[in-house]
Every structure is written in C-alpha cells, then in structure tokens.
Amino acid sequence: MLGLMQNWPLTVDKILDHAKSWHGDREIVSRSVEGPVVRTTYAEVHARAKRLSNALKGLGVQPGDRVATLAWNTARHIEAWYGIMGIGAVCHTLNPRLFAEQLCYIINHAEDKVLFTDLTFLPVLLEHRAQMPTVKHVIVMTDEAHMDPAAYPGALCFETLLAENSADCVWGDFDENTAAGLCYTSGTTGNPKGVLYSHRSNFIHTLVTMGQDVMGLSATDTVLPVVPMFHANAWGLAFSCSAVGAKLVMPGMKLDGASVYELLESEAVTFSAAVPTVWQMLLAYMRETNSRPSTLQRVVIGGSAVPEALVRAFRDDYGVSVTHAWGMTETSPLGTLATPTGKIAKMSPEEQLRFTLKQGRPPIGIELKLVNDAGERLPHDGTTFGRLMVRGPFVVGEYFKGDGGEILDEEGYFDTGDVATIDEYGFMQITDRAKDVIKSGGEWISTIEIENLAVGHPKAALCAVIGAAHPKWDERPVLLVKLEPGVDATKEEFLAFLEGKIAKWWTPDDVVFVDDIPLGATGKIDKKLIRERMKGYVLPTAAPAKATA
Ligand code: ADP
C-alpha cells in the first residue's frame, strides 16, 4: 500500500524559491573578480538565475545538456548554478587548479555545451580553445565594461544576457532523480571520473547537512564558504545556506589570510568552512597582525585531517569552535562530522579534543562499515584498521558513463579508498588513503597520524610521511619536513618530538628536510609526486653496510 501524501519532487530549484519567498531580502555579499565587494539578495539572485535559464534556453541548451562553470565563489556563480539546474540541465563544476590538459579531458568527457567562466581563466581557455570542440558558447561572468573582445573572440557577456532575457521561466517540473550536477574526482589514480549528482541527492544532502549536529546552520548565521563551489560543491553550502536563509559572504578569488580576515570582520561572519591550509594562512595572518575575529563562532574543517595545533589555536587563542569533517566528491561531499554526542559533551575539553581530531560520526543518510581486503566486516573497537565503505542516498552509485565499472560491493557499499578505524562512540578516524598506508612487517602504520603530530613542531611548516622499501620490514616510514622560512633543525629534534606520542615501531626511520611538499589540485599533499621525487632514495636502515678498508 502506498502512502497518500503529496508528491513534491525534491528538486533544488525549490530551495532558491524558498529563499526568495521567505528570506528574499537576506544578503549575498561577494568579493567580485573585478575587485569591489558587491551586494545582492536571494530575491535578486532568484530573478537573475531565471533570466539566465532563459538565456541558456535561447542558446539551445536542452534538459540533460552539460553546462560547465569555471569560476570562484561569487553570487554570479550561484546564479549560474540555479539557472542551469532549474531547467534540468547539468551544472558541471570545473576545478581551475587542474592542469589545462586535465580540464580539456574533463570538458570533452562531459561534452560540455556551454561554459561559464570568470575573467581570470580566459587566457587558458583561449589557448586550449581548439581542444574543446563540444563547447559552443563561452559566457564570461562579468559586465560589458569588463569585456575585452580580444581576450576571447566570440565570448558572450553574462550581464548582457541577463539584461536581454526575462525572469519569467518555469523551473523544475521534472523527476527528482534528474541529473543536477557533475563533478570529477581529481584523478590521483588514473583519469578523473565524473560523479553525477541528482536533484534528489542534492536535496537530501541539503536537509541532512543543515541539521544541528551536522553543519548546524541557521537563518541567523552569516556564512563564508571558503570551500570552493568548483570542488565538492562547496560542501553543499550554496544549497544549505539558501535553504535556511543564512547571509552568504562569497570570497571570490582572494583566499589569503588578510582577505579572508577582512571579510570575516566587515561582514560579521559567524560560520565558515575551509580546508586546513586556508585556516593555517588565516591564523598566521592573525598572529602577525595581532588581530582576532570578533564574530566568528564556528569553523568546519575538512578535506584533509585537522592538525591538533590548529584546533587548539582556534579554541584557546580565539574562542572559535572547530568541527572536523570528512567527505569526498563521491559523497556529495559530507560523510561524517565530529560533533559531540551526549556522552562526549559531558567530557572535559581535553578529552573532547580527542574526538574533535577524529573525522567523526555519520549523520542520518550515511551508513558506514569497515572491511578487510576479503570484504569481511571488522569490529568498531577504535584500533582495528579497515577499508571504509559507505552507502546512502547521496553516495555515488556509478561514475558518469560507467567509468570504472561496477563500484559497489554486494551490499551496495562504495569503497572510499580510505583506511579508517571506528571507535565505540561511533567516531570514525581516517588513518590513511589505502594507497598511502605503510605496511611494516604485516602491520599498518598511519602516515596521517605521524604527519599531524610532526607538523605540531614549531619549526615545521608542512610534513609528509611516505613508506620506503626495507629489506626486512617491507616498508618503513620516512618523514619529510618543510621547515618554516629561515630556521634550521636536525633529524634528532624531530624524532625526539615524536617520542612518546606514537608507538615506538611507528617512529620514522629517517627525517628528510625538503624545500617543497607539493599539494595537488584539491589542496591535499600529493604523495604520488613525492614518491616520484624520492624514487632513488634509500633508507639509512636499509642501505648495505659500507665495506671497511
Ligand atoms: P579528490 O577528488 O582529491 O579525491 P575529494 O575531496 O573527493 O577530492 O577527496 C576525498 C578524500 O579526501 C577522502 O577520501 C579522504 O582521503 C580525504 N579527506 C577528506 N576529508 C578528510 C579529513 N577530514 N581527514 C582526512 N582525510 C580527509
């Protein structure tokens, strides 16, 4: 027997409809790519997004067509998202930090028909124009005054298209399983693969992530999403902030400490979200200038593990609470958050910190399990390492165009490629990417844990741990350290710093000081490149003993 409630398809255009109707005058403030800080409202964004929908229809965009965006976080980017998705076209977010060759691969694979771009990216687009044959129109997200016909001959102007089209456009009216967005994984192994979100998956992700124990967003919040809309959907904030009517502050292309701080203060931001490196830059700026945030209450940090020093600095020096989050492109992206349970909330701040440093627990809609290589379930005892598997209504079912084949196990779980533990409180902790974990004498060593401890050394700017071949143990850890500018340090200093904090057999066999620790396009340490650079490296503990004369 079916229920008799209304059929109200969960399509994301309804989110912006709601924002217009009930929070119409709530502001969206952007640091524009042209320079000045500009202000608009949900009502204006709604009307402009509808104009854009009509413009896209005029350019021949049909339901299901892919329309790409290559853009920073601004109100115009939000208008493009809703304008595309509202008419059943698919918004394909492109990550400008990818190499041009990867961008071309992705654009061709997605068969993008129209491409929205910020002024910033016109040179690279022009240079590779011939390699993007499917792209029929390029729309520059600016006004006539900033259009330079020579920068990209034939490009269309965003503001002109808006002026030429009416705001009278019907949105939605299609199946909630219709594709809404497309985002490619960064392709650290093989070619990038496309994750094709549906309206329904985005809508459910929005409802889940608004919740108090997840992002905990409210109409009274002012939110600064530093996390880019081009990677993992800005953690859903363009949807969830519209859904609750939070004021949005969009940082544009300036993500340095000074620029982020300026917006935090000038717009009285209460909540922000970003990867650890952004927060490190902000903290460095605040220390240098002896400034402190006056309205900021909470930051969500994810994308890579949060170092303890970062949580302590926010909590103890600035009174800002940190929520650690884990997720991936394939999970829309939020998967777990380290918000306290009733039991944890009763613990002392020091005890609670132990849980904040873990990646956290799943909200409703995310199911997790740990398995061994044979696919058998492992206990949630906080110490057993296993492959982290996930399923739920906003988790990938298959990649775009079937790339990678069957990606779910027989129970419908997706293998995240992460290795993790889950403790008796239900808190998951990522110990490694499966491909980075060090296997020493048959036991696993977590590179992430060592890195996060080592980076707490006052002389360390960035640390990475990789496995190096060892004749007896298969692999042993090597710690690579990029020092703060102008300081010297010794291997012994770092090893002494780690002593007592990790198991003895986890202690790196060597410490190598390097000028650079490379980061990939999504801000994570690029271990593949580090391993390439360290190809000829031999562990001192593995080198054959020198012959004595
Ligand atoms: P990519 O496209 O590079 O895979 P994602 O953002 O989808 O970009 O990356 C997801 C991966 O990032 C996760 O599988 C995990 O390895 C890592 N990750 C995300 N958040 C965290 C976190 N809080 N701690 C540790 N690793 C994390």
XYZ file of C-alpha atoms and ligand atoms in Angstrom:
576
model
C 0.000 0.000 0.000
C 1.392 3.388 -0.939
C 1.181 6.430 1.310
C -1.206 9.164 0.378
C 0.932 12.228 0.867
C 1.682 14.787 -1.838
C 4.211 14.065 -4.492
C 6.565 17.042 -4.263
C 9.676 16.198 -6.282
C 12.847 17.091 -4.385
C 14.378 19.419 -6.972
C 16.910 22.077 -5.975
C 15.120 24.971 -7.710
C 12.650 24.745 -4.795
C 15.486 25.656 -2.441
C 16.056 29.005 -4.131
C 12.285 29.515 -4.499
C 12.048 29.133 -0.735
C 14.933 31.544 -0.131
C 13.281 34.130 -2.377
C 9.882 33.763 -0.724
C 10.931 33.691 2.923
C 14.392 35.255 3.038
C 14.172 37.433 -0.065
C 15.992 40.414 1.410
C 18.762 38.349 3.022
C 22.085 39.415 1.534
C 24.648 37.638 -0.581
C 27.879 39.617 -0.493
C 30.714 38.824 -2.920
C 34.266 39.914 -3.402
C 33.908 40.285 -7.149
C 36.533 39.100 -9.570
C 36.655 42.672 -10.886
C 37.665 43.859 -7.404
C 34.996 45.606 -5.349
C 32.775 43.930 -2.763
C 29.254 43.790 -4.228
C 25.905 43.080 -2.576
C 22.762 41.347 -3.735
C 19.860 39.407 -2.151
C 18.248 35.993 -2.525
C 15.304 37.655 -4.314
C 17.605 39.282 -6.861
C 19.670 36.129 -7.315
C 16.453 34.181 -7.911
C 15.248 36.591 -10.616
C 18.656 36.748 -12.277
C 19.036 32.950 -12.235
C 15.707 32.702 -14.042
C 16.872 35.211 -16.648
C 19.932 33.061 -17.100
C 17.778 29.973 -17.587
C 16.014 31.771 -20.435
C 19.353 32.828 -21.878
C 20.572 29.224 -21.827
C 17.388 28.025 -23.498
C 17.959 30.696 -26.139
C 21.416 29.248 -26.738
C 19.849 25.863 -27.381
C 20.523 24.225 -24.014
C 18.199 21.255 -23.528
C 17.441 19.217 -20.395
C 20.349 16.869 -19.732
C 22.906 19.059 -21.541
C 26.058 19.728 -19.569
C 26.843 23.363 -18.843
C 30.205 23.968 -17.211
C 31.336 26.622 -14.748
C 34.956 27.635 -14.258
C 34.523 30.152 -11.510
C 35.297 31.362 -7.997
C 32.733 31.634 -5.223
C 30.569 34.648 -6.072
C 26.846 35.418 -6.291
C 27.109 35.139 -10.081
C 28.325 31.573 -9.699
C 25.266 30.795 -7.550
C 23.039 32.363 -10.209
C 24.677 30.158 -12.838
C 24.166 27.010 -10.718
C 20.476 27.558 -10.147
C 19.916 28.891 -13.679
C 21.407 25.703 -15.134
C 19.852 23.204 -12.734
C 16.392 24.831 -12.730
C 15.798 23.855 -16.368
C 17.068 20.302 -15.973
C 20.491 20.947 -17.473
C 23.532 19.617 -15.636
C 25.889 22.022 -13.887
C 29.433 20.751 -14.365
C 31.842 22.447 -11.980
C 35.417 22.652 -13.263
C 38.360 22.946 -10.902
C 40.668 25.706 -12.194
C 43.565 24.245 -10.221
C 43.724 21.263 -12.558
C 46.253 21.235 -15.372
C 44.866 22.515 -18.672
C 45.203 19.033 -20.197
C 43.061 17.551 -17.426
C 40.486 20.320 -17.852
C 40.279 19.595 -21.579
C 39.921 15.873 -20.879
C 37.066 16.520 -18.448
C 35.279 19.042 -20.697
C 35.416 16.588 -23.597
C 34.386 13.634 -21.484
C 31.397 15.580 -20.135
C 30.666 17.011 -23.617
C 30.034 20.428 -22.129
C 27.953 22.567 -24.477
C 28.190 25.953 -22.766
C 30.916 27.147 -20.414
C 30.605 29.941 -17.856
C 33.935 31.424 -16.878
C 35.355 34.135 -14.697
C 37.625 36.683 -16.387
C 40.579 35.017 -14.681
C 40.510 31.934 -16.889
C 40.094 33.461 -20.346
C 43.790 33.116 -21.275
C 43.906 29.375 -20.575
C 40.570 28.825 -22.320
C 41.713 30.741 -25.366
C 44.971 28.812 -25.535
C 43.129 25.480 -25.480
C 40.057 26.510 -27.467
C 40.734 24.012 -30.240
C 40.828 21.151 -27.730
C 37.241 21.803 -26.574
C 35.166 21.126 -29.679
C 31.905 20.425 -27.828
C 31.823 23.886 -26.221
C 29.580 26.033 -28.432
C 29.380 29.119 -26.219
C 31.586 30.720 -23.594
C 29.851 33.120 -21.201
C 32.105 35.498 -19.291
C 30.768 36.238 -15.810
C 31.176 39.997 -15.970
C 29.584 43.158 -17.381
C 30.092 44.910 -20.729
C 32.578 47.348 -19.221
C 34.954 44.486 -18.405
C 34.517 42.540 -21.642
C 37.563 42.515 -23.874
C 36.678 41.004 -27.263
C 40.347 40.222 -27.861
C 40.551 38.119 -24.682
C 38.243 35.501 -26.168
C 36.716 36.311 -29.539
C 33.031 35.400 -29.694
C 32.539 35.147 -25.943
C 29.169 36.227 -24.542
C 28.709 38.653 -21.662
C 26.860 37.377 -18.553
C 25.258 40.719 -17.659
C 24.198 41.388 -21.242
C 22.483 38.012 -21.441
C 20.676 38.795 -18.196
C 19.521 42.166 -19.475
C 18.241 40.627 -22.703
C 16.154 37.873 -21.092
C 13.047 37.843 -18.973
C 12.775 36.408 -15.469
C 9.651 34.550 -16.480
C 10.700 30.923 -16.581
C 9.255 27.684 -15.216
C 11.713 25.683 -13.157
C 11.550 22.103 -12.036
C 8.585 20.035 -13.179
C 10.761 17.004 -13.771
C 11.644 13.806 -11.947
C 13.650 14.348 -8.761
C 16.154 11.763 -9.990
C 17.096 14.065 -12.891
C 20.819 14.842 -13.009
C 21.635 18.243 -11.493
C 25.406 18.454 -11.128
C 28.599 16.840 -12.333
C 31.943 16.967 -10.562
C 35.049 14.993 -11.458
C 37.361 13.441 -8.896
C 40.821 14.900 -9.128
C 42.214 11.763 -10.697
C 45.088 10.991 -8.381
C 44.787 7.454 -9.750
C 44.004 7.182 -13.464
C 41.782 9.575 -15.349
C 39.335 11.768 -13.438
C 35.907 10.175 -13.063
C 32.591 12.044 -13.046
C 30.194 11.971 -10.105
C 26.708 12.822 -11.376
C 24.520 14.237 -8.603
C 20.740 14.194 -8.899
C 18.293 16.835 -7.678
C 17.098 14.338 -5.107
C 20.601 13.535 -3.817
C 21.448 17.244 -3.513
C 18.140 17.993 -1.826
C 18.544 15.216 0.732
C 22.185 16.218 1.335
C 20.914 19.746 1.997
C 18.282 18.630 4.511
C 20.774 16.400 6.306
C 23.646 18.869 6.446
C 21.548 21.769 7.789
C 20.975 19.793 10.985
C 22.239 20.925 14.355
C 24.738 18.071 14.677
C 25.984 18.431 11.119
C 26.683 21.957 9.822
C 24.171 23.409 12.282
C 23.107 26.275 10.036
C 20.529 28.885 10.933
C 18.768 31.901 9.405
C 20.698 33.992 11.913
C 24.095 32.838 10.580
C 26.407 34.713 8.273
C 28.360 32.108 6.356
C 31.643 32.480 4.500
C 32.213 29.439 2.279
C 35.913 29.434 1.512
C 35.491 25.888 0.222
C 35.099 26.341 -3.488
C 31.899 25.693 -5.379
C 34.112 24.074 -8.023
C 35.284 21.283 -5.751
C 32.864 19.036 -3.898
C 30.023 21.591 -4.175
C 31.371 23.963 -1.513
C 30.264 21.249 0.917
C 26.695 21.962 -0.134
C 26.671 25.489 1.304
C 25.174 27.133 -1.801
C 22.142 24.933 -1.163
C 22.017 24.712 2.620
C 22.527 28.449 3.205
C 19.730 29.228 0.725
C 17.545 26.628 2.432
C 17.890 28.210 5.875
C 18.188 31.827 4.707
C 21.675 32.437 6.045
C 23.532 35.503 4.813
C 26.268 34.405 2.415
C 29.672 36.017 2.055
C 31.434 34.826 -1.071
C 35.208 35.358 -1.076
C 35.859 35.375 -4.832
C 39.430 34.611 -5.779
C 41.236 36.045 -2.748
C 41.704 33.302 -0.171
C 44.812 34.605 1.611
C 44.726 35.267 5.359
C 44.350 39.044 5.077
C 41.489 38.903 2.567
C 39.566 36.221 4.454
C 40.039 38.095 7.735
C 38.832 41.336 6.191
C 35.549 39.709 5.085
C 35.096 37.886 8.392
C 35.174 41.241 10.146
C 33.480 43.575 7.662
C 30.518 41.219 7.190
C 30.306 39.897 10.783
C 30.700 36.277 9.733
C 29.618 33.654 12.298
C 30.405 30.419 10.435
C 32.957 29.390 7.864
C 34.234 26.260 6.153
C 37.586 25.504 4.528
C 40.469 23.055 4.218
C 43.248 23.198 6.861
C 45.720 25.149 4.680
C 43.323 28.106 4.431
C 42.980 28.206 8.206
C 46.749 27.996 8.653
C 47.045 31.116 6.475
C 44.366 32.917 8.469
C 45.968 32.014 11.796
C 49.386 33.149 10.559
C 47.858 36.465 9.491
C 46.051 36.990 12.797
C 49.225 36.241 14.760
C 51.347 38.581 12.644
C 48.890 41.453 12.895
C 47.749 40.733 16.437
C 44.140 40.701 15.288
C 41.282 38.432 16.298
C 37.912 37.560 14.831
C 35.125 39.307 16.714
C 32.011 37.495 15.446
C 33.255 34.116 14.202
C 31.840 31.274 16.307
C 32.436 28.080 14.393
C 34.551 26.733 11.567
C 34.167 23.421 9.781
C 37.452 21.982 8.606
C 37.844 19.030 6.273
C 39.321 17.798 3.027
C 42.354 16.576 4.900
C 42.960 15.786 8.546
C 42.940 18.662 11.010
C 46.176 19.045 12.967
C 45.783 19.341 16.723
C 47.675 22.620 16.813
C 45.042 24.172 14.556
C 42.137 23.145 16.781
C 43.935 24.389 19.878
C 44.784 27.721 18.308
C 41.183 28.377 17.294
C 39.762 27.171 20.576
C 42.275 28.557 23.070
C 43.572 31.696 21.370
C 40.436 32.889 19.596
C 37.434 31.165 21.234
C 36.281 29.663 17.935
C 34.955 26.112 17.930
C 36.203 23.681 15.295
C 34.149 20.919 13.712
C 36.206 18.366 11.844
C 34.517 16.851 8.794
C 35.276 14.089 6.348
C 33.830 13.567 2.935
C 34.581 13.194 -0.706
C 33.293 14.184 -4.141
C 31.561 10.792 -4.196
C 29.560 11.560 -1.012
C 28.177 14.976 -2.147
C 30.510 15.594 -0.146
C 29.720 15.424 3.581
C 30.144 11.969 5.096
C 30.988 12.386 8.782
C 31.392 15.244 11.252
C 32.988 15.219 14.665
C 30.128 16.815 16.585
C 29.821 15.574 20.173
C 27.297 13.003 21.324
C 25.626 13.305 24.717
C 28.367 11.266 26.373
C 31.210 13.171 24.739
C 29.664 16.543 25.557
C 29.966 15.664 29.260
C 33.716 15.104 28.999
C 36.360 17.698 29.810
C 37.531 19.940 26.940
C 40.816 17.982 26.777
C 39.005 14.662 26.487
C 36.648 16.091 23.896
C 39.609 17.199 21.825
C 40.494 13.541 21.252
C 37.202 13.197 19.385
C 37.425 16.516 17.545
C 40.637 15.243 15.952
C 38.815 12.225 14.566
C 36.766 12.613 11.382
C 33.545 11.957 13.281
C 30.266 10.172 13.008
C 27.750 9.778 10.189
C 24.525 11.777 10.118
C 21.271 10.084 9.074
C 21.600 9.099 5.425
C 25.170 7.806 5.671
C 25.877 4.171 6.500
C 29.454 3.127 7.207
C 31.262 -0.163 7.581
C 34.870 -1.255 7.893
C 36.054 -4.294 5.974
C 39.289 -6.198 5.411
C 40.697 -6.975 1.974
C 38.397 -10.012 1.750
C 35.353 -7.766 2.275
C 34.624 -9.112 5.779
C 33.309 -6.695 8.401
C 35.747 -5.560 11.078
C 34.966 -4.529 14.659
C 34.343 -0.942 15.750
C 36.903 -1.050 18.548
C 38.855 2.099 17.739
C 42.029 0.199 16.892
C 41.284 -2.197 14.019
C 42.147 -0.591 10.667
C 39.950 -1.394 7.704
C 38.710 -0.127 4.373
C 35.992 2.442 4.886
C 32.836 1.630 2.932
C 29.846 3.946 2.621
C 26.305 3.886 1.259
C 23.331 6.196 1.275
C 21.041 8.394 -0.846
C 23.785 10.951 -1.598
C 26.619 8.497 -2.233
C 27.772 7.674 -5.779
C 26.202 4.592 -7.371
C 28.293 4.582 -10.533
C 30.569 7.036 -12.305
C 29.461 9.067 -15.310
C 29.381 6.990 -18.489
C 30.116 3.862 -16.456
C 33.819 4.653 -15.963
C 35.429 2.293 -13.504
C 32.655 -0.313 -13.998
C 30.840 -1.746 -11.000
C 31.926 0.259 -7.962
C 29.651 -1.080 -5.208
C 30.007 -4.292 -3.208
C 27.172 -6.799 -2.992
C 25.619 -4.837 -0.121
C 25.664 -1.643 -2.176
C 28.569 -0.008 -0.338
C 31.119 2.180 -2.129
C 34.799 1.722 -1.278
C 36.080 5.162 -0.290
C 39.732 4.246 -0.783
C 40.298 5.387 2.786
C 41.580 3.267 5.632
C 39.947 4.019 8.974
C 39.065 2.913 12.488
C 35.674 3.348 14.178
C 35.585 3.553 17.968
C 32.955 2.512 20.487
C 31.438 6.019 20.371
C 30.898 5.608 16.620
C 33.687 8.063 15.789
C 35.491 7.253 12.578
C 39.142 8.156 12.156
C 40.890 8.139 8.807
C 44.317 6.622 9.210
C 45.282 6.799 5.565
C 44.409 6.608 1.925
C 44.573 2.897 1.078
C 47.365 3.630 -1.375
C 49.427 5.605 1.157
C 49.219 3.384 4.217
C 52.596 1.934 5.218
C 52.729 -1.812 5.657
C 55.559 -2.603 8.019
C 56.094 -6.225 8.992
C 52.484 -7.025 8.119
C 51.136 -4.236 10.385
C 49.771 -0.904 9.174
C 51.228 2.470 10.071
C 49.103 5.601 9.667
C 51.001 8.266 7.752
C 48.348 10.874 8.565
C 48.773 10.454 12.300
C 52.538 10.907 12.169
C 52.211 13.892 9.826
C 49.758 15.642 12.099
C 51.939 15.184 15.132
C 55.119 16.233 13.349
C 53.553 19.391 11.918
C 52.913 20.469 15.520
C 56.696 21.012 15.838
C 57.167 24.778 15.940
C 59.818 24.666 13.215
C 57.684 22.656 10.768
C 55.713 24.358 8.008
C 54.470 21.172 6.357
C 55.161 17.459 6.879
C 54.558 14.338 4.834
C 55.213 10.694 5.586
C 55.748 8.045 2.944
C 56.819 4.425 3.035
C 60.283 3.481 1.771
C 61.341 -0.035 0.866
C 63.015 -2.017 3.612
C 64.538 -5.492 3.185
C 63.235 -6.840 6.481
C 60.018 -4.919 7.170
C 58.849 -4.371 3.540
C 58.274 -0.681 4.231
C 59.346 1.784 6.875
C 58.169 5.398 7.358
C 60.225 8.391 6.256
C 59.250 11.837 7.491
C 59.677 14.697 5.037
C 59.735 18.133 6.615
C 59.479 21.536 5.020
C 60.781 23.939 7.639
C 59.466 27.411 8.408
C 61.485 30.004 6.479
C 64.918 30.772 7.907
C 65.114 28.023 10.543
C 67.410 25.019 10.904
C 66.600 21.715 12.520
C 68.022 18.246 12.965
C 66.607 14.805 12.400
C 67.064 14.046 16.111
C 64.976 17.057 17.125
C 62.011 15.775 15.149
C 62.385 12.190 16.335
C 62.582 13.376 19.938
C 59.456 15.460 19.371
C 57.536 12.354 18.259
C 58.832 10.167 21.076
C 56.095 9.040 23.434
C 53.393 10.355 21.105
C 53.375 7.340 18.789
C 54.187 3.647 19.141
C 57.925 3.079 19.008
C 57.718 0.962 15.872
C 55.875 3.809 14.103
C 58.903 6.094 14.573
C 60.209 7.143 11.156
C 63.492 5.528 10.130
C 64.626 8.831 8.667
C 63.799 12.538 8.528
C 64.453 14.314 5.239
C 64.344 18.109 5.021
C 62.877 19.314 1.719
C 62.275 22.709 0.098
C 58.824 21.819 -1.084
C 55.976 19.478 -0.206
C 53.742 19.508 -3.282
C 49.971 19.943 -2.957
C 47.505 18.617 -5.538
C 44.614 20.440 -7.199
C 42.344 19.935 -4.185
C 44.891 21.155 -1.642
C 45.956 17.719 -0.413
C 49.556 16.572 -0.113
C 50.479 14.989 -3.440
C 52.085 11.748 -2.274
C 52.253 10.351 -5.783
C 54.554 13.202 -6.784
C 56.553 12.909 -3.555
C 57.102 9.200 -4.208
C 58.271 10.029 -7.733
C 60.696 12.620 -6.385
C 62.000 10.165 -3.770
C 62.460 7.361 -6.293
C 66.213 6.931 -5.823
C 66.024 7.320 -2.046
C 67.400 4.510 0.135
C 66.640 4.292 3.852
C 69.711 4.564 6.061
C 68.394 1.482 7.858
C 68.150 -0.380 4.549
C 71.441 0.652 2.936
C 74.009 -2.122 2.720
C 76.736 -1.660 5.341
C 79.724 0.165 3.864
C 82.733 -2.055 3.302
C 85.568 -1.075 5.583
C 89.006 -0.946 4.096
P 39.684 14.108 -4.619
O 38.960 14.484 -5.835
O 41.055 14.625 -4.421
O 39.534 12.668 -4.208
P 37.940 14.709 -2.537
O 37.674 15.968 -1.826
O 36.796 13.956 -3.065
O 38.940 15.044 -3.613
O 38.850 13.830 -1.607
C 38.288 12.959 -0.709
C 39.370 12.380 0.142
O 39.992 13.387 0.933
C 38.851 11.403 1.146
O 38.633 10.140 0.562
C 39.952 11.410 2.180
O 41.033 10.608 1.801
C 40.406 12.838 2.169
N 39.768 13.563 3.257
C 38.682 14.347 3.226
N 38.423 14.866 4.441
C 39.368 14.387 5.273
C 39.651 14.543 6.661
N 38.916 15.312 7.450
N 40.711 13.881 7.164
C 41.479 13.094 6.393
N 41.268 12.919 5.081
C 40.232 13.550 4.526
